Each structure stands twice: as C-alpha cells, then as structure tokens.
PDB file of C-alpha atoms in Angstrom:
ATOM      1  CA  MET A   1     101.035 121.169 107.319  1.00 88.00           C
ATOM      2  CA  GLU A   2      98.479 122.871 109.459  1.00 91.00           C
ATOM      3  CA  LYS A   3      98.943 123.121 113.057  1.00 94.00           C
ATOM      4  CA  PHE A   4      96.414 121.485 115.203  1.00 96.00           C
ATOM      5  CA  THR A   5      95.819 123.530 118.320  1.00 96.00           C
ATOM      6  CA  THR A   6      92.532 123.810 119.638  1.00 97.00           C
ATOM      7  CA  LEU A   7      89.268 122.726 116.989  1.00 98.00           C
ATOM      8  CA  GLU A   8      85.670 123.565 117.120  1.00 97.00           C
ATOM      9  CA  GLY A   9      83.728 122.355 115.074  1.00 96.00           C
ATOM     10  CA  VAL A  10      79.918 119.721 114.749  1.00 96.00           C
ATOM     11  CA  ALA A  11      80.948 116.168 114.597  1.00 97.00           C
ATOM     12  CA  ALA A  12      78.959 114.057 112.983  1.00 97.00           C
ATOM     13  CA  PRO A  13      77.840 110.377 113.713  1.00 97.00           C
ATOM     14  CA  LEU A  14      79.218 107.095 111.639  1.00 97.00           C
ATOM     15  CA  LYS A  15      77.632 105.353 113.610  1.00 96.00           C
ATOM     16  CA  ILE A  16      79.481 102.265 111.276  1.00 96.00           C
ATOM     17  CA  VAL A  17      81.347  99.964 112.318  1.00 97.00           C
ATOM     18  CA  ASN A  18      85.049  98.355 110.699  1.00 97.00           C
ATOM     19  CA  VAL A  19      84.881 101.844 108.169  1.00 97.00           C
ATOM     20  CA  ASP A  20      87.926 100.589 106.393  1.00 96.00           C
ATOM     21  CA  THR A  21      89.451 102.668 103.248  1.00 96.00           C
ATOM     22  CA  ASP A  22      88.134 101.783 100.408  1.00 95.00           C
ATOM     23  CA  MET A  23      85.382 103.182 102.795  1.00 96.00           C
ATOM     24  CA  ILE A  24      86.628 106.340 103.026  1.00 97.00           C
ATOM     25  CA  ILE A  25      88.183 106.612  99.003  1.00 96.00           C
ATOM     26  CA  PRO A  26      86.509 103.954  96.593  1.00 94.00           C
ATOM     27  CA  LYS A  27      89.919 102.354  94.117  1.00 91.00           C
ATOM     28  CA  GLN A  28      88.221 104.167  91.481  1.00 89.00           C
ATOM     29  CA  TYR A  29      89.826 107.864  93.078  1.00 90.00           C
ATOM     30  CA  LEU A  30      93.603 106.554  93.260  1.00 87.00           C
ATOM     31  CA  LYS A  31      94.750 107.710  90.108  1.00 82.00           C
ATOM     32  CA  THR A  32      96.059 110.559  91.269  1.00 79.00           C
ATOM     33  CA  ILE A  33      99.047 111.693  94.024  1.00 77.00           C
ATOM     34  CA  LYS A  34      97.307 114.523  94.109  1.00 78.00           C
ATOM     35  CA  ARG A  35      96.771 115.417  98.371  1.00 77.00           C
ATOM     36  CA  THR A  36      93.644 118.282  97.126  1.00 83.00           C
ATOM     37  CA  GLY A  37      90.138 117.268  95.145  1.00 88.00           C
ATOM     38  CA  LEU A  38      89.946 113.636  96.358  1.00 94.00           C
ATOM     39  CA  GLY A  39      87.037 114.960  99.046  1.00 95.00           C
ATOM     40  CA  THR A  40      83.950 114.733  97.091  1.00 93.00           C
ATOM     41  CA  GLY A  41      85.342 110.523  96.107  1.00 95.00           C
ATOM     42  CA  LEU A  42      84.955 111.007 100.567  1.00 97.00           C
ATOM     43  CA  PHE A  43      82.032 108.245 101.435  1.00 97.00           C
ATOM     44  CA  SER A  44      81.510 107.637  97.504  1.00 96.00           C
ATOM     45  CA  GLU A  45      79.077 104.602  97.441  1.00 95.00           C
ATOM     46  CA  MET A  46      77.934 106.101 100.186  1.00 96.00           C
ATOM     47  CA  ARG A  47      77.138 110.011  99.500  1.00 96.00           C
ATOM     48  CA  TYR A  48      75.689 109.204  96.007  1.00 96.00           C
ATOM     49  CA  LYS A  49      72.810 107.453  94.266  1.00 95.00           C
ATOM     50  CA  GLU A  50      73.948 105.063  91.456  1.00 93.00           C
ATOM     51  CA  ASP A  51      73.028 108.571  89.269  1.00 95.00           C
ATOM     52  CA  GLY A  52      75.229 110.709  90.548  1.00 93.00           C
ATOM     53  CA  SER A  53      72.373 112.328  92.988  1.00 96.00           C
ATOM     54  CA  ASP A  54      73.005 112.938  96.754  1.00 96.00           C
ATOM     55  CA  ASN A  55      71.247 110.542  99.376  1.00 97.00           C
ATOM     56  CA  PRO A  56      70.212 111.497 101.808  1.00 96.00           C
ATOM     57  CA  ASP A  57      70.116 108.774 103.904  1.00 96.00           C
ATOM     58  CA  PHE A  58      74.361 109.557 104.141  1.00 97.00           C
ATOM     59  CA  VAL A  59      74.933 111.624 107.192  1.00 97.00           C
ATOM     60  CA  LEU A  60      77.051 113.757 105.364  1.00 97.00           C
ATOM     61  CA  ASN A  61      74.862 115.022 103.376  1.00 97.00           C
ATOM     62  CA  GLN A  62      72.112 115.953 105.933  1.00 96.00           C
ATOM     63  CA  PRO A  63      72.356 119.857 106.585  1.00 95.00           C
ATOM     64  CA  ALA A  64      73.406 120.554 109.737  1.00 95.00           C
ATOM     65  CA  TYR A  65      76.441 117.696 109.173  1.00 96.00           C
ATOM     66  CA  ARG A  66      77.267 119.334 105.144  1.00 94.00           C
ATOM     67  CA  ASN A  67      80.369 121.014 106.897  1.00 94.00           C
ATOM     68  CA  ALA A  68      81.660 118.656 109.848  1.00 96.00           C
ATOM     69  CA  LYS A  69      85.235 119.131 110.618  1.00 97.00           C
ATOM     70  CA  ILE A  70      84.749 115.829 113.290  1.00 98.00           C
ATOM     71  CA  ILE A  71      83.528 112.618 113.020  1.00 98.00           C
ATOM     72  CA  VAL A  72      82.746 110.862 115.493  1.00 98.00           C
ATOM     73  CA  ALA A  73      81.725 106.475 114.559  1.00 98.00           C
ATOM     74  CA  GLY A  74      81.951 102.836 115.333  1.00 97.00           C
ATOM     75  CA  ASP A  75      84.862 100.626 116.254  1.00 97.00           C
ATOM     76  CA  ASN A  76      87.732  99.739 114.044  1.00 98.00           C
ATOM     77  CA  PHE A  77      87.841 102.963 111.695  1.00 98.00           C
ATOM     78  CA  GLY A  78      90.331 102.617 108.816  1.00 97.00           C
ATOM     79  CA  CYS A  79      90.542  98.749 108.415  1.00 96.00           C
ATOM     80  CA  GLY A  80      91.465  97.441 105.268  1.00 91.00           C
ATOM     81  CA  SER A  81      94.242  98.211 102.384  1.00 86.00           C
ATOM     82  CA  SER A  82      97.056 100.867 103.390  1.00 82.00           C
ATOM     83  CA  ARG A  83      95.692 103.660 101.520  1.00 87.00           C
ATOM     84  CA  GLU A  84      97.101 107.415 102.065  1.00 91.00           C
ATOM     85  CA  HIS A  85      94.425 108.647 100.274  1.00 94.00           C
ATOM     86  CA  ALA A  86      92.017 108.150 103.290  1.00 96.00           C
ATOM     87  CA  PRO A  87      93.336 110.779 104.900  1.00 96.00           C
ATOM     88  CA  TRP A  88      92.978 112.376 102.086  1.00 96.00           C
ATOM     89  CA  ALA A  89      90.182 112.469 100.718  1.00 97.00           C
ATOM     90  CA  LEU A  90      89.505 113.578 104.508  1.00 98.00           C
ATOM     91  CA  LEU A  91      90.924 116.063 104.709  1.00 97.00           C
ATOM     92  CA  ASP A  92      89.879 117.400 101.060  1.00 97.00           C
ATOM     93  CA  PHE A  93      86.641 118.127 102.854  1.00 97.00           C
ATOM     94  CA  GLY A  94      87.848 119.090 105.976  1.00 97.00           C
ATOM     95  CA  ILE A  95      87.642 116.342 108.517  1.00 98.00           C
ATOM     96  CA  ARG A  96      90.807 117.471 111.084  1.00 98.00           C
ATOM     97  CA  CYS A  97      89.605 115.297 114.236  1.00 98.00           C
ATOM     98  CA  VAL A  98      87.905 111.348 113.685  1.00 98.00           C
ATOM     99  CA  ILE A  99      86.950 110.056 117.519  1.00 98.00           C
ATOM    100  CA  SER A 100      86.552 106.079 118.018  1.00 98.00           C
ATOM    101  CA  THR A 101      87.072 103.450 119.989  1.00 98.00           C
ATOM    102  CA  SER A 102      89.635 102.460 117.421  1.00 98.00           C
ATOM    103  CA  PHE A 103      91.792 102.234 114.371  1.00 98.00           C
ATOM    104  CA  ALA A 104      93.071 100.860 112.713  1.00 96.00           C
ATOM    105  CA  ASP A 105      97.886 100.754 112.360  1.00 96.00           C
ATOM    106  CA  ILE A 106      98.810 102.950 109.052  1.00 96.00           C
ATOM    107  CA  PHE A 107      95.276 104.240 109.239  1.00 97.00           C
ATOM    108  CA  TYR A 108      96.424 105.833 111.939  1.00 97.00           C
ATOM    109  CA  ASN A 109      99.371 106.910 111.430  1.00 95.00           C
ATOM    110  CA  ASN A 110      98.345 107.800 108.305  1.00 95.00           C
ATOM    111  CA  CYS A 111      96.563 110.223 109.899  1.00 96.00           C
ATOM    112  CA  PHE A 112      99.389 112.700 112.507  1.00 96.00           C
ATOM    113  CA  LYS A 113     101.589 112.083 108.517  1.00 93.00           C
ATOM    114  CA  ASN A 114      98.665 114.494 106.994  1.00 94.00           C
ATOM    115  CA  GLY A 115      97.414 116.481 110.223  1.00 95.00           C
ATOM    116  CA  ILE A 116      94.205 114.825 111.294  1.00 97.00           C
ATOM    117  CA  LEU A 117      93.751 113.721 115.296  1.00 98.00           C
ATOM    118  CA  PRO A 118      92.425 110.333 115.195  1.00 98.00           C
ATOM    119  CA  ILE A 119      90.567 110.189 119.511  1.00 98.00           C
ATOM    120  CA  VAL A 120      90.682 106.819 121.109  1.00 98.00           C
ATOM    121  CA  VAL A 121      87.960 106.780 123.654  1.00 98.00           C
ATOM    122  CA  SER A 122      86.145 104.300 125.831  1.00 98.00           C
ATOM    123  CA  LYS A 123      83.250 103.085 124.667  1.00 97.00           C
ATOM    124  CA  ASP A 124      80.812 104.657 127.232  1.00 97.00           C
ATOM    125  CA  ASP A 125      82.657 107.801 126.149  1.00 97.00           C
ATOM    126  CA  LEU A 126      82.687 107.185 122.307  1.00 98.00           C
ATOM    127  CA  ASP A 127      78.434 106.998 123.851  1.00 97.00           C
ATOM    128  CA  LYS A 128      78.934 110.666 125.317  1.00 96.00           C
ATOM    129  CA  LEU A 129      79.611 111.324 122.251  1.00 97.00           C
ATOM    130  CA  PHE A 130      77.568 109.026 119.762  1.00 96.00           C
ATOM    131  CA  ASP A 131      74.884 111.837 122.246  1.00 95.00           C
ATOM    132  CA  ASP A 132      76.244 114.994 121.537  1.00 95.00           C
ATOM    133  CA  ALA A 133      76.678 114.457 117.149  1.00 95.00           C
ATOM    134  CA  ASP A 134      73.094 112.866 117.403  1.00 94.00           C
ATOM    135  CA  ARG A 135      71.551 116.912 117.408  1.00 91.00           C
ATOM    136  CA  GLY A 136      72.735 117.836 114.828  1.00 86.00           C
ATOM    137  CA  ALA A 137      73.790 121.265 114.081  1.00 80.00           C
ATOM    138  CA  ASN A 138      74.132 121.693 117.823  1.00 78.00           C
ATOM    139  CA  ALA A 139      75.775 118.663 118.012  1.00 76.00           C
ATOM    140  CA  THR A 140      79.486 121.101 118.482  1.00 92.00           C
ATOM    141  CA  LEU A 141      82.772 119.702 119.973  1.00 96.00           C
ATOM    142  CA  THR A 142      85.107 121.718 121.070  1.00 97.00           C
ATOM    143  CA  ILE A 143      88.939 119.254 120.332  1.00 98.00           C
ATOM    144  CA  ASP A 144      91.007 121.257 122.488  1.00 98.00           C
ATOM    145  CA  LEU A 145      94.863 119.046 121.890  1.00 98.00           C
ATOM    146  CA  ALA A 146      97.340 121.040 124.561  1.00 98.00           C
ATOM    147  CA  ALA A 147      94.940 119.817 127.001  1.00 98.00           C
ATOM    148  CA  GLN A 148      94.269 116.701 125.834  1.00 98.00           C
ATOM    149  CA  GLU A 149      90.519 117.260 126.209  1.00 98.00           C
ATOM    150  CA  ILE A 150      87.141 117.376 123.715  1.00 98.00           C
ATOM    151  CA  ARG A 151      84.829 119.808 125.298  1.00 97.00           C
ATOM    152  CA  GLY A 152      80.273 119.075 124.704  1.00 94.00           C
ATOM    153  CA  PRO A 153      77.996 121.420 124.006  1.00 91.00           C
ATOM    154  CA  ASP A 154      76.935 121.173 127.394  1.00 88.00           C
ATOM    155  CA  GLY A 155      80.780 121.340 128.985  1.00 88.00           C
ATOM    156  CA  GLY A 156      80.946 118.056 130.120  1.00 91.00           C
ATOM    157  CA  THR A 157      84.795 117.022 129.043  1.00 96.00           C
ATOM    158  CA  VAL A 158      86.346 112.937 127.401  1.00 97.00           C
ATOM    159  CA  LYS A 159      90.049 113.179 127.914  1.00 97.00           C
ATOM    160  CA  PHE A 160      91.643 111.478 126.126  1.00 98.00           C
ATOM    161  CA  GLU A 161      95.597 109.755 125.684  1.00 97.00           C
ATOM    162  CA  ILE A 162      98.098 111.059 123.165  1.00 97.00           C
ATOM    163  CA  ASP A 163     101.893 111.083 121.816  1.00 96.00           C
ATOM    164  CA  PRO A 164     103.964 113.236 123.333  1.00 97.00           C
ATOM    165  CA  PHE A 165     105.927 113.416 120.352  1.00 95.00           C
ATOM    166  CA  ARG A 166     102.964 113.083 118.370  1.00 96.00           C
ATOM    167  CA  LYS A 167     101.640 115.146 120.164  1.00 97.00           C
ATOM    168  CA  ARG A 168     104.103 118.026 119.507  1.00 95.00           C
ATOM    169  CA  CYS A 169     103.921 117.775 115.637  1.00 95.00           C
ATOM    170  CA  LEU A 170     100.788 118.523 115.527  1.00 96.00           C
ATOM    171  CA  LEU A 171     100.782 120.924 117.810  1.00 97.00           C
ATOM    172  CA  GLU A 172     103.951 122.621 115.825  1.00 94.00           C
ATOM    173  CA  GLY A 173     102.554 121.221 112.285  1.00 92.00           C
ATOM    174  CA  LEU A 174     105.913 119.511 111.549  1.00 88.00           C
ATOM    175  CA  ASP A 175     104.743 116.251 109.272  1.00 78.00           C
ATOM    176  CA  ASP A 176     108.059 114.081 108.282  1.00 69.00           C
ATOM    177  CA  ILE A 177     109.381 116.749 105.244  1.00 67.00           C
ATOM    178  CA  GLY A 178     109.395 119.644 108.536  1.00 68.00           C
ATOM    179  CA  LEU A 179     110.868 117.046 111.309  1.00 64.00           C
ATOM    180  CA  THR A 180     113.681 116.832 108.615  1.00 64.00           C
ATOM    181  CA  LEU A 181     114.186 120.917 108.024  1.00 61.00           C
ATOM    182  CA  GLU A 182     113.608 121.541 111.990  1.00 60.00           C
ATOM    183  CA  LYS A 183     117.217 119.682 111.517  1.00 65.00           C
ATOM    184  CA  GLY A 184     118.737 121.735 108.796  1.00 66.00           C
ATOM    185  CA  THR A 185     121.588 123.221 110.587  1.00 75.00           C
ATOM    186  CA  GLN A 186     123.054 119.773 111.824  1.00 74.00           C
ATOM    187  CA  ILE A 187     122.374 118.473 107.849  1.00 67.00           C
ATOM    188  CA  ASP A 188     124.758 121.818 105.828  1.00 67.00           C
ATOM    189  CA  THR A 189     127.741 121.237 108.998  1.00 70.00           C
ATOM    190  CA  TYR A 190     127.373 117.223 107.844  1.00 68.00           C
ATOM    191  CA  GLU A 191     127.149 118.190 104.326  1.00 72.00           C
ATOM    192  CA  GLY A 192     129.859 120.813 104.514  1.00 68.00           C
ATOM    193  CA  GLU A 193     132.428 118.430 106.224  1.00 70.00           C
ATOM    194  CA  LYS A 194     131.698 115.712 104.260  1.00 72.00           C
ATOM    195  CA  LYS A 195     132.585 117.981 101.140  1.00 76.00           C
ATOM    196  CA  THR A 196     135.391 118.601 102.683  1.00 78.00           C
ATOM    197  CA  GLU A 197     137.703 115.636 104.092  1.00 79.00           C
ATOM    198  CA  GLN A 198     135.953 113.574 100.378  1.00 79.00           C
ATOM    199  CA  PRO A 199     135.952 116.593  97.794  1.00 77.00           C
ATOM    200  CA  TRP A 200     135.805 113.843  94.933  1.00 69.00           C
ATOM    201  CA  LEU A 201     132.414 112.897  96.566  1.00 64.00           C
TER     202      LEU A 201
END
C-alpha cells in the first residue's frame, strides 16, 4: 500500500449529504475483483449523460477539478452497502483523502485498508473547507498526516483526530498483508517449532 505522509492537491466540493456506495461506484461495475480500472465508473451516474458524454455540471468534470486529489463532502459519506469497490474507485481516480463531518463505519474502515485518509471535521470547519474548495484551481489543500493538520490556500489550518494505529498504518503504508508480514520472523519461528514438535502435521 502506498504510504500517506503529506498530500497537496486540489479539493473538489461535493455538497451532497448521504452519498452512498452505489453513487460512488454503481453496481454494474462490481463484476471485477481488480482494484484498477474502476476510476472511470466513479460517480458514473452523475458524471455521465445517458449518451455516455460528460455531464459538465458534475464537479469532477469541471476543468478545475478533473485532477482533484481530495473531496470535501456532505454528511454521512459512504453510507449504503459495504462494497470495497467504493474506495478502490476513488483511489483509481486519484482521490487520496475525503473530508466530511461523518462517514459510514464500513466505508471508513475500508478507506484505511486501501490507503485513503477519511478525515472527520466539525460542521464549522467543513464550511471553511467548502469555501476553500469553491475556489476551483486555487483550491489547493495540504494534508499533513503526521501533524494531523489541513492547511488551506490562505494559510489557515484545521486540526483533525485519528486513531494512532490507523495513522501509523497509513504513514508506513501497511495494509493487512503488510501488518502480517511484519510478524514474519515470529511466524517462521512458530512454524519451525511446530515441525519439530509435530512432524506428522
């Protein structure tokens, strides 16, 4: 998993509450188990018209936000069914951080397992970040995970809380497999002892 230390990028304002996982990645894209290629399906029902052309009204289709790395979103982001394809699609598009006042638990946990930082902020701080994001190409935010700080284009800062274990995993790029491999020496020792004690196994 790619490490998350400091992220600087354009923040796209998605002023919608209760964005569910079917809106993030509609069900027709769930046939694959690959984590790549899903970026084209991200928010597809809002991004594309019926004829397949881009919907110019959708924020990620606007020139200033096409390369956004951060989404500033309304309350309860990632609700609905527990599809891991949702963070896969965000990551494949290039989104590494989502900021909201609240997230659905399963989506929140899946983000950390896939190298995306979900940040919970207060309503007042979200309003400030929406103001920053509304600036278009000038809406560059800096996310400093080590300092647990969001820095705006005018130098303003927003502090955020994060579980220390999850913070460490992101900083070091450790997913579940990486955490297991950290115990490689102990696992090898255990397996060696078992072969000696119970050679018939």
